[in-house]
Coordinates of C-alpha atoms and ligand atoms in Angstrom, one line a residue:
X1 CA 0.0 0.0 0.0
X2 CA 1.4 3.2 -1.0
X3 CA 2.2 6.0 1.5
X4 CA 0.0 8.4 1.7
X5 CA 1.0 11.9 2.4
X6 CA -2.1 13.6 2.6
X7 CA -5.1 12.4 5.1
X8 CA -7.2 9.7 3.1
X9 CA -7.4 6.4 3.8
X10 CA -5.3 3.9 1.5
X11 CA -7.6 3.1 -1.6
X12 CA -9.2 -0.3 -1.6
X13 CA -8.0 -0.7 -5.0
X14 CA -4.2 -0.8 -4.3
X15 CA -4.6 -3.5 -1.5
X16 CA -4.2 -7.0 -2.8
X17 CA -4.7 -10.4 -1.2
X18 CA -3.6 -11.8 0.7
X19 CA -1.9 -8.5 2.4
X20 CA 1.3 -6.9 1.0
X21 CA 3.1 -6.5 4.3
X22 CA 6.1 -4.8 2.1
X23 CA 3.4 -1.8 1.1
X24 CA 1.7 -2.2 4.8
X25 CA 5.3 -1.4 6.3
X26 CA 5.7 1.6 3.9
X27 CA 3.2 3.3 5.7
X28 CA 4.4 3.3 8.8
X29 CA 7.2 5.9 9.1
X30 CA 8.5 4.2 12.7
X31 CA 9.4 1.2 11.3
X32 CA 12.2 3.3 8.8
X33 CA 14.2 3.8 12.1
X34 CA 16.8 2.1 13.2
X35 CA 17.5 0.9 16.3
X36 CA 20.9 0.2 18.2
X37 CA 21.9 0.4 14.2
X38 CA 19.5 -2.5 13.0
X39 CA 16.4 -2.3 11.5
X40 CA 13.6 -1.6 13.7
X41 CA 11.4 -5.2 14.3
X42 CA 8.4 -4.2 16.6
X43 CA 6.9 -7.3 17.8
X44 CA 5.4 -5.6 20.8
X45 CA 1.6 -4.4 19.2
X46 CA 0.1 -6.1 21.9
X47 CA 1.2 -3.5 24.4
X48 CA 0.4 -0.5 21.5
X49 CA 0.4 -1.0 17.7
X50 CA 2.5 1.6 16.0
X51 CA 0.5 3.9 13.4
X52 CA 0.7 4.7 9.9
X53 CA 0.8 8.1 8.1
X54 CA -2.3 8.4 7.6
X55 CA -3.9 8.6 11.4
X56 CA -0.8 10.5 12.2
X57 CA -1.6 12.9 9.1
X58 CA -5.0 12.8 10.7
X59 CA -4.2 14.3 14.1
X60 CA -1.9 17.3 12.4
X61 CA -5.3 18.0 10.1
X62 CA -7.5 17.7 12.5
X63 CA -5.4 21.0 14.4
X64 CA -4.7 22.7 11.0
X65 CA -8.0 22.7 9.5
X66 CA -11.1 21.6 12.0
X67 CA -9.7 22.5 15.8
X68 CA -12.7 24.1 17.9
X69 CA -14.8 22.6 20.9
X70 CA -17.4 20.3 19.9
X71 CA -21.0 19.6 20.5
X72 CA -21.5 23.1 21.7
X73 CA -20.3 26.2 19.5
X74 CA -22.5 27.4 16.5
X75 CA -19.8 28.5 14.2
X76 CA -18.2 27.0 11.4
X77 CA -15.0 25.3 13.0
X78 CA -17.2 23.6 16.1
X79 CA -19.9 22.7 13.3
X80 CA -16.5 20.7 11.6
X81 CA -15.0 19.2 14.4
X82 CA -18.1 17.6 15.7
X83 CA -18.8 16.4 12.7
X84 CA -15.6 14.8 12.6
X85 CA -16.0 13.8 15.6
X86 CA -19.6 12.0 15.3
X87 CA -18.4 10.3 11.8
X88 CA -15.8 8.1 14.2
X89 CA -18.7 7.4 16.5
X90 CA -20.7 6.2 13.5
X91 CA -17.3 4.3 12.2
X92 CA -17.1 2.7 15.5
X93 CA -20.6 1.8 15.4
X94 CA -20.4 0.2 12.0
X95 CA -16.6 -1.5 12.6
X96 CA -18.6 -3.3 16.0
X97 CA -21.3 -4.6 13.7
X98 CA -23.4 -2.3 12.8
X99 CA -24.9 -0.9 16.3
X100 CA -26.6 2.2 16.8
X101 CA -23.9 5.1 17.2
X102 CA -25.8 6.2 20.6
X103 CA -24.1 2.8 21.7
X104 CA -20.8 4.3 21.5
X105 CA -19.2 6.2 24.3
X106 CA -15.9 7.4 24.0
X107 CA -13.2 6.9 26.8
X108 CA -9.6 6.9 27.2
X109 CA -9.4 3.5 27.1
X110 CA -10.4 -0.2 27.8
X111 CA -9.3 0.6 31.4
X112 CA -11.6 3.8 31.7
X113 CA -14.4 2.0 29.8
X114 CA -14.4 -0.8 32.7
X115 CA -13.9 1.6 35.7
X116 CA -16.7 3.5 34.0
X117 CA -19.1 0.3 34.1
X118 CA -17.7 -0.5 37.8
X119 CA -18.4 2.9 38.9
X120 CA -21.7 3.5 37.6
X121 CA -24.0 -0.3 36.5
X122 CA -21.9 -2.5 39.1
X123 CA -22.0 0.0 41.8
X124 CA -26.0 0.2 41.2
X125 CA -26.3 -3.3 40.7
X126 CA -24.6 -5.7 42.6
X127 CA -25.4 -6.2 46.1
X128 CA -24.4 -7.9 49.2
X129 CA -23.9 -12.1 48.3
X130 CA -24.2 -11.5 44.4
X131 CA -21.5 -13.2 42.7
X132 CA -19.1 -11.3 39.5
X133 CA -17.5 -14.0 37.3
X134 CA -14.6 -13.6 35.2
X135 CA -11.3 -15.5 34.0
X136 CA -8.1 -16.6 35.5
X137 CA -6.7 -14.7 31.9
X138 CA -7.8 -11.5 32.6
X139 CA -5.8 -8.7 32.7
X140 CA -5.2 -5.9 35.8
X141 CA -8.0 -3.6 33.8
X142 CA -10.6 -6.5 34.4
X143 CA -9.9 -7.5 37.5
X144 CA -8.5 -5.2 39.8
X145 CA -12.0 -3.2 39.7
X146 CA -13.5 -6.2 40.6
X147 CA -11.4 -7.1 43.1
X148 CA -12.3 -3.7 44.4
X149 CA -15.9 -3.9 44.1
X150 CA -16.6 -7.3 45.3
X151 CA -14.7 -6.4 48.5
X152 CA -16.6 -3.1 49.1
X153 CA -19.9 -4.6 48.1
X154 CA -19.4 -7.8 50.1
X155 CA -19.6 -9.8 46.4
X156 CA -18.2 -12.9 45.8
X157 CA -15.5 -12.7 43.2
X158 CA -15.9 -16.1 40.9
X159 CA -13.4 -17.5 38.3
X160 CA -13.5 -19.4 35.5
X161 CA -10.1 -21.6 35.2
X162 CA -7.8 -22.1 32.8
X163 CA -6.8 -25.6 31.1
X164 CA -3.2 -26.3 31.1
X165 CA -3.9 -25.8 27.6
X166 CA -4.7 -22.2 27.7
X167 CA -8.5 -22.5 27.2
X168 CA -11.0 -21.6 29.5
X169 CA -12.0 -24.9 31.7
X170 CA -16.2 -24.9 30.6
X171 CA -17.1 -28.3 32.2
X172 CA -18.1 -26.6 35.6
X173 CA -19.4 -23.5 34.1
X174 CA -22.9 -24.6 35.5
X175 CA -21.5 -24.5 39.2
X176 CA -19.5 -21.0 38.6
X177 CA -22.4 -18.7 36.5
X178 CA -25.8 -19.2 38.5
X179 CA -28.5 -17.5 39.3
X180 CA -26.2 -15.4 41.6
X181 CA -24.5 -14.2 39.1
X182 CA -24.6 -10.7 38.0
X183 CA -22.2 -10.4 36.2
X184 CA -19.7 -12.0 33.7
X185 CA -16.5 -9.7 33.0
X186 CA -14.4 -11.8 30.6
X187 CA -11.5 -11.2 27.9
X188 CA -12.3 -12.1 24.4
X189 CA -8.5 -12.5 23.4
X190 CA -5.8 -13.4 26.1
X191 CA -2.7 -10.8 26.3
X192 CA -0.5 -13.5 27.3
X193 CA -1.7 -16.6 26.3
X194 CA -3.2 -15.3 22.9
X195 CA -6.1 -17.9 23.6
X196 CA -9.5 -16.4 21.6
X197 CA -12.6 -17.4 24.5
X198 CA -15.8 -18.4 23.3
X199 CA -17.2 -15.2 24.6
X200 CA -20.8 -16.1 22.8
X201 CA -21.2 -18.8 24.7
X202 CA -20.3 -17.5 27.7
X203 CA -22.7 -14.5 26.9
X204 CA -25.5 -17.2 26.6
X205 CA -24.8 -19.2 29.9
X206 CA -24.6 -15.4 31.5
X207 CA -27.7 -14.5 30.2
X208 CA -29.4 -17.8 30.9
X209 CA -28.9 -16.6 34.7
X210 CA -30.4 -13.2 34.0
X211 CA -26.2 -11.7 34.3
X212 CA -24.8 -8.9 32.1
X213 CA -21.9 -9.6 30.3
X214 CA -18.8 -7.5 29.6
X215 CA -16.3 -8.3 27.2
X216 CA -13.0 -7.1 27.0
X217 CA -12.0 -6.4 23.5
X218 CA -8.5 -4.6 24.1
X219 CA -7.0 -7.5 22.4
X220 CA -9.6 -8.6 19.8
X221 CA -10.7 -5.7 18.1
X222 CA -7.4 -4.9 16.5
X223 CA -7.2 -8.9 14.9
X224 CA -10.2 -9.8 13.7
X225 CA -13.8 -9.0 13.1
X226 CA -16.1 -8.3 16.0
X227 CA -19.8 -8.5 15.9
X228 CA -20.8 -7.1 19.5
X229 CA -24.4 -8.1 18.3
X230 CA -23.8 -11.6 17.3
X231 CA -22.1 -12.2 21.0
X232 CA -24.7 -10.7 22.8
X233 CA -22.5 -8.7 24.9
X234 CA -24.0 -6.2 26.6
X235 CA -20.9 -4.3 27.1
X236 CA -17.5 -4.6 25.1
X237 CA -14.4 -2.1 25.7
X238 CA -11.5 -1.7 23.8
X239 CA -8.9 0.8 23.2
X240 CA -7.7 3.3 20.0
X241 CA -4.3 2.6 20.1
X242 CA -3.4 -1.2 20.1
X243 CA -5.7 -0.7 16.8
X244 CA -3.1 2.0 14.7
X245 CA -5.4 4.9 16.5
X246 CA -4.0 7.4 18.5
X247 CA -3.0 6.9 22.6
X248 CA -6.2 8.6 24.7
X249 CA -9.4 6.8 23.2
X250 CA -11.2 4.3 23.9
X251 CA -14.7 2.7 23.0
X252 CA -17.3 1.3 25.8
X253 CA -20.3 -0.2 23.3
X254 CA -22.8 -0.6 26.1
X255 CA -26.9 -1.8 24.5
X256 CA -29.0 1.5 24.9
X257 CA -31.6 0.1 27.5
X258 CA -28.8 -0.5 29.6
X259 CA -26.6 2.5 29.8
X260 CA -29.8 4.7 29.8
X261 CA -30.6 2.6 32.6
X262 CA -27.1 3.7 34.4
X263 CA -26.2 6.7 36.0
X264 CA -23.0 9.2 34.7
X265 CA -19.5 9.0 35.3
X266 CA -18.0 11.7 35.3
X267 CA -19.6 15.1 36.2
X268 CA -19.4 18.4 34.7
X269 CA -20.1 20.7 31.3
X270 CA -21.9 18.5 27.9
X271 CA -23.3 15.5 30.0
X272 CA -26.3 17.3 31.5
X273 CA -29.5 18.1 30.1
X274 CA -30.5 21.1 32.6
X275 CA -28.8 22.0 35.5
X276 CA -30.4 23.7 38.6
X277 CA -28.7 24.8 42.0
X278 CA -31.0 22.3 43.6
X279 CA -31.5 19.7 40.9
X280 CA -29.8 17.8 37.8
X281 CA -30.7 16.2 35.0
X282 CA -28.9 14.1 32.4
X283 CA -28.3 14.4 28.8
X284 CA -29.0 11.3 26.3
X285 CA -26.5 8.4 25.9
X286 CA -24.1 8.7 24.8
X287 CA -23.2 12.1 25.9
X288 CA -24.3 11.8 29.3
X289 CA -21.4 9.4 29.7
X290 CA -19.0 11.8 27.7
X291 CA -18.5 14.7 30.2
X292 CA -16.3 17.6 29.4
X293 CA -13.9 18.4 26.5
X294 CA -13.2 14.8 25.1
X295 CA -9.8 13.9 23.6
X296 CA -11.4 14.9 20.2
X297 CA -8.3 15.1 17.5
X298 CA -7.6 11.7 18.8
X299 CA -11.3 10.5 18.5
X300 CA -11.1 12.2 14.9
X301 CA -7.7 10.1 14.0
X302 CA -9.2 7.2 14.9
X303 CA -11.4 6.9 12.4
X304 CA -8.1 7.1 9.6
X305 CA -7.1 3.9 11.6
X306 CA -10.7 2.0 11.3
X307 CA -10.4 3.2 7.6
X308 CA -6.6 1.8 7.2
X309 CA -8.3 -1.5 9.3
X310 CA -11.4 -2.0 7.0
X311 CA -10.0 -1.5 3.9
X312 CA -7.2 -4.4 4.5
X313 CA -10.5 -6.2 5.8
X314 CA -10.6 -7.7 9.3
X315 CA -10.7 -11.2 8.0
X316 CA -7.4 -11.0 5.9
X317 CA -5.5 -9.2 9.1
X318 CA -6.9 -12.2 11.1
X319 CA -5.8 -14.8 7.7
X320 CA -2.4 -13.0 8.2
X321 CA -2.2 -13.2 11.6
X322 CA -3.2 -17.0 11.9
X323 CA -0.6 -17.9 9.1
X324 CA 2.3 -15.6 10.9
X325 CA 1.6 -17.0 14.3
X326 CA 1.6 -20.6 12.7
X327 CA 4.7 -19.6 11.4
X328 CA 6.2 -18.0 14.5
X329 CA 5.6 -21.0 16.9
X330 CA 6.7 -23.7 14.6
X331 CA 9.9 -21.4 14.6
X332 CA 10.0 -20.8 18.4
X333 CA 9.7 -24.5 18.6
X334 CA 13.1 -25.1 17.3
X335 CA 14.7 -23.6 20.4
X336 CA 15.3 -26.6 22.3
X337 CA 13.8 -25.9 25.5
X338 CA 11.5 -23.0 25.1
X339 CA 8.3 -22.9 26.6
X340 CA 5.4 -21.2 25.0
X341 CA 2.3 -20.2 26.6
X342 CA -1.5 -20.9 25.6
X343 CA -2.9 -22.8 22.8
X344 CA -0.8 -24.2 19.8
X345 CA -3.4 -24.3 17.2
X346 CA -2.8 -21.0 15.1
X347 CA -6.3 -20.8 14.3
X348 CA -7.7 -20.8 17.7
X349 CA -5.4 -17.9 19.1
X350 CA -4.1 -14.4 18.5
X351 CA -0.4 -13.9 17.7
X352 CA 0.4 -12.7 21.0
X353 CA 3.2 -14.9 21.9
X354 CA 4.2 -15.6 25.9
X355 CA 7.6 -17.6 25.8
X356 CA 10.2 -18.3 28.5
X357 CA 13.9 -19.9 28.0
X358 CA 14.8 -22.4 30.9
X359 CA 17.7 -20.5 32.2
X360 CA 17.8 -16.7 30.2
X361 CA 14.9 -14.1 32.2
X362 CA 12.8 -12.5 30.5
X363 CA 14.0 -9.1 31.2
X364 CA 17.4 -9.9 30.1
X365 CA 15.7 -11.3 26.8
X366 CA 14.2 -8.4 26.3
X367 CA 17.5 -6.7 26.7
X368 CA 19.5 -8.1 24.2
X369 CA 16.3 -8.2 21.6
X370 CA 16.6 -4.7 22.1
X371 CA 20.8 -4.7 20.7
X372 CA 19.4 -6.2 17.9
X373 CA 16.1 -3.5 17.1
X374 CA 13.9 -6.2 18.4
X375 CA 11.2 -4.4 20.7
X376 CA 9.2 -7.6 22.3
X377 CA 7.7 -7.2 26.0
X378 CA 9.1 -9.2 28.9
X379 CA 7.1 -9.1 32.7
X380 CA 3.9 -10.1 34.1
X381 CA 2.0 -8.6 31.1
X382 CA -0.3 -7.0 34.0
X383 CA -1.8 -10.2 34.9
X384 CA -0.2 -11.5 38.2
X385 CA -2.4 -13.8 39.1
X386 CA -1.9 -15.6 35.3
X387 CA 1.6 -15.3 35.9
X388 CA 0.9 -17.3 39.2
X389 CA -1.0 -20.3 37.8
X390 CA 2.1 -20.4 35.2
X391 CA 4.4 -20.8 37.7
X392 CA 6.2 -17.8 36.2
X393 CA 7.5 -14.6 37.3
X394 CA 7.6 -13.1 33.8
X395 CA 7.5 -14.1 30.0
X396 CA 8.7 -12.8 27.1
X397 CA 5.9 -12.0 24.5
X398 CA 6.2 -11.6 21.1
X399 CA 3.1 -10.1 19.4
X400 CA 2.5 -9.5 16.0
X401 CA 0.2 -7.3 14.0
X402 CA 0.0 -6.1 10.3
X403 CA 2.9 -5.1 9.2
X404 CA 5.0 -8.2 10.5
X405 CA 6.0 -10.5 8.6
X406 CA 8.5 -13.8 8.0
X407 CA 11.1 -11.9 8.3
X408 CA 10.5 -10.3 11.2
X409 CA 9.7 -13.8 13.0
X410 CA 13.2 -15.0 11.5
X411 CA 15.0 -12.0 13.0
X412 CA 13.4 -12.4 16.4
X413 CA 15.2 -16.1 16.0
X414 CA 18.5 -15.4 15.2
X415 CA 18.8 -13.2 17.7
X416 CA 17.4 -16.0 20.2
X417 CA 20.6 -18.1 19.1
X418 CA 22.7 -15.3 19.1
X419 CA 21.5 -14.7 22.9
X420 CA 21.8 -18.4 24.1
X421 CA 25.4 -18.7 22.1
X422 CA 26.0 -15.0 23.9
X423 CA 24.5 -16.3 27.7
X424 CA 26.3 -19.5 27.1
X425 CA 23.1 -21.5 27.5
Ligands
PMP1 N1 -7.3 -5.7 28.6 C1 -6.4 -6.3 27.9 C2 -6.6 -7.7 27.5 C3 -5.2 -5.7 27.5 O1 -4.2 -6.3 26.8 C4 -5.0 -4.3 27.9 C5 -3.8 -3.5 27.5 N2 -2.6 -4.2 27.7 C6 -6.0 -3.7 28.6 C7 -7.1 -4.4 28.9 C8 -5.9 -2.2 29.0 O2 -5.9 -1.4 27.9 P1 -5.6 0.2 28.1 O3 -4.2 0.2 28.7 O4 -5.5 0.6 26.7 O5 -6.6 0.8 28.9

């Protein structure tokens, strides 16, 4: 895909199948650095994807040509920016599945869009003796709030296991979501094991209980194509930049009946319908969850990156992604001794990939990577008590995203040899 030095999206014409990483990687300016005096290999998308002209063409634009406050100034500029602004609400909307853009509420983040739900339907609706489910996968952003709540609220904080496999354990899923059960908080794609859950059928056990269901997108909606309808969630979060979108945005898709049902988050200016010294009332969703000056050149950016996403199509990135991550852990597996986390079978994971050597730590893995221009991610990946049930204090993960390719799984291996020859192992 050519570069494109102005703000449209890449034309659908010039992408071809399956995807031309070569052109992909042409459009992102990072990866023309080097690093430590080697070519830059970022296999580290899992933690933030890096971006490509366009969205960061986008952001420059957005302050050039459309900067003013949205939603409330009547001039020409404000009239612009909202605009832009709503069009990546009504992107969002369609890139989810088609839901109605009131669904959408902007956030910073997947970890706002959960504090958001735990501060506002969970502290509303879960009570004394209720029970919150989620996974032992989860990451710190579902969890810890949890953890939180269930402790202030006198909950019971349920969990479904893991397989030694890396799947979720299902066979006593009757004994852990019951008619206690309020609600089921669970990741659709693992961050360290890669592992994809089967997130409509927990949403149909959960709902068979009369529970809500939130699902945490961070890692799926970058890989592959999510239908928020077709799961039944009745939340799903998920954040702008592990998706080539801009840092400071995130997406909470909450069904309407239910976030009109909740109260706001945050207080202030744009969230309220009329304000009294003695009384206050709300604005519609989605604004009333959308109080004060948004991150809005980001929000507007993040639609260049939805447009980058949708014209490669979500199911060739996923085709990609299964065929690299095949390739990447038939590759590890020549290592003698490496140990690599979560499922095996390319086609039922993402290509974040957890790995440990038997005697090299993580960090120092990391490290000499690093000598090489090989940024991976080495630590607990934010999920502790994973890292626990592993038996490990760390991993190494190696994720991979668009504009990877063989090559960069072949340099991430040589330099693997080159650090065991180097540690002596
Ligand atoms: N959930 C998962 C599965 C994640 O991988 C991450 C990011 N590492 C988050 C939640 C939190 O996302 P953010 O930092 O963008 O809020």
């Amino acid at each position: 895909m050519p570069t494109n030095t102005n703000n449209r999206s890449p034309k659908a014409e010039t992408v071809h199948s399956p995807l031309d990483i070569d052109r992909i990687k042409a459009d992102f300016p990072i990866l023309k650095e080097k690093v430590n005096n080697h070519r830059l290999v970022y296999l580290d998308s899992a933690a933030t994807s890096q971006k490509p002209e366009t969205v960061i063409n986008a952001v420059t634009d957005y302050y050039r040509r459309k900067n003013a406050n949205i939603h409330r100034g009547i001039h020409y500029l404000a009239e612009k920016a909202t605009a832009a602004y709503e069009l990546t609400r009504e992107r969002v909307a369609g890139f989810i599945g088609g839901v109605d853009p009131s669904e959408v509420v902007f956030t910073r983040g997947t970890t706002e869009g959960i504090n958001l739900i735990a501060y506002t339907w969970a502290e509303h609706n879960i009570n004394e003796g209720d029970e919150i489910v989620i996974t032992e996968m989860e990451h710190h952003a579902n969890l810890v709030p949890w953890v939180v709540l269930a402790q202030k609220k006198k909950a019971a904080l349920r969990r479904i296991p893991i397989t030694i496999c890396g799947h979720l354990d299902l066979s006593h899923i009757d004994d852990i979501i019951t008619s206690k059960t309020k609600l089921v908080s669970v990741t659709h794609m693992s961050n360290v094991l890669g592992t994809i859950n089967p997130v409509e059928e927990i949403a149909r056990l959960a709902h068979r209980q009369g529970a809500v269901v939130l699902v945490d997108g961070a890692q799926a909606a970058p890989h592959m194509t999510v239908d928020v309808k077709a799961m039944d969630a009745d939340f799903y979060v998920f954040s702008s930049h592990k998706m080539l979108g801009p840092t400071g945005v995130g997406v909470l898709y909450g069904k309407k009946h239910i976030l009109e049902s909740m109260p706001p988050f945050n207080m202030g200016g744009e969230m309220i319908r009329e304000v009294r010294f003695d009384r206050v009332t709300w604005n519609e969703v989605p604004h009333k969850f959308e109080a004060g000056t948004p991150d809005i050149a980001n929000v507007v950016a993040f639609e260049a990156a939805l447009s980058y996403l949708e014209l490669l199509g979500m199911d060739r990135i996923r085709e990609h992604e299964i065929a690299l991550t095949r390739y990447a852990i038939e590759r590890l597996s020549e290592l003698e001794g490496l140990e690599i986390q979560g499922p095996q079978e390319p086609e039922l994971r993402g290509g974040a990939i957890s790995f440990t050597d038997p005697t090299i730590h993580p960090h120092d893995i990391s490290t000499f990577l690093d000598t090489r221009g090989i940024a991976i991610r080495a630590g607990h990946h934010c999920a502790q008590p994973l890292m626990r049930i592993l038996g490990k204090v760390a991993t190494a993960r190696a994720s991979l995203y668009i504009y990877n390719d063989e090559a960069d799984v072949d340099a991430l291996i040589e330099a693997l040899i080159e650090m065991r020859r180097y540690f002596g192992a």
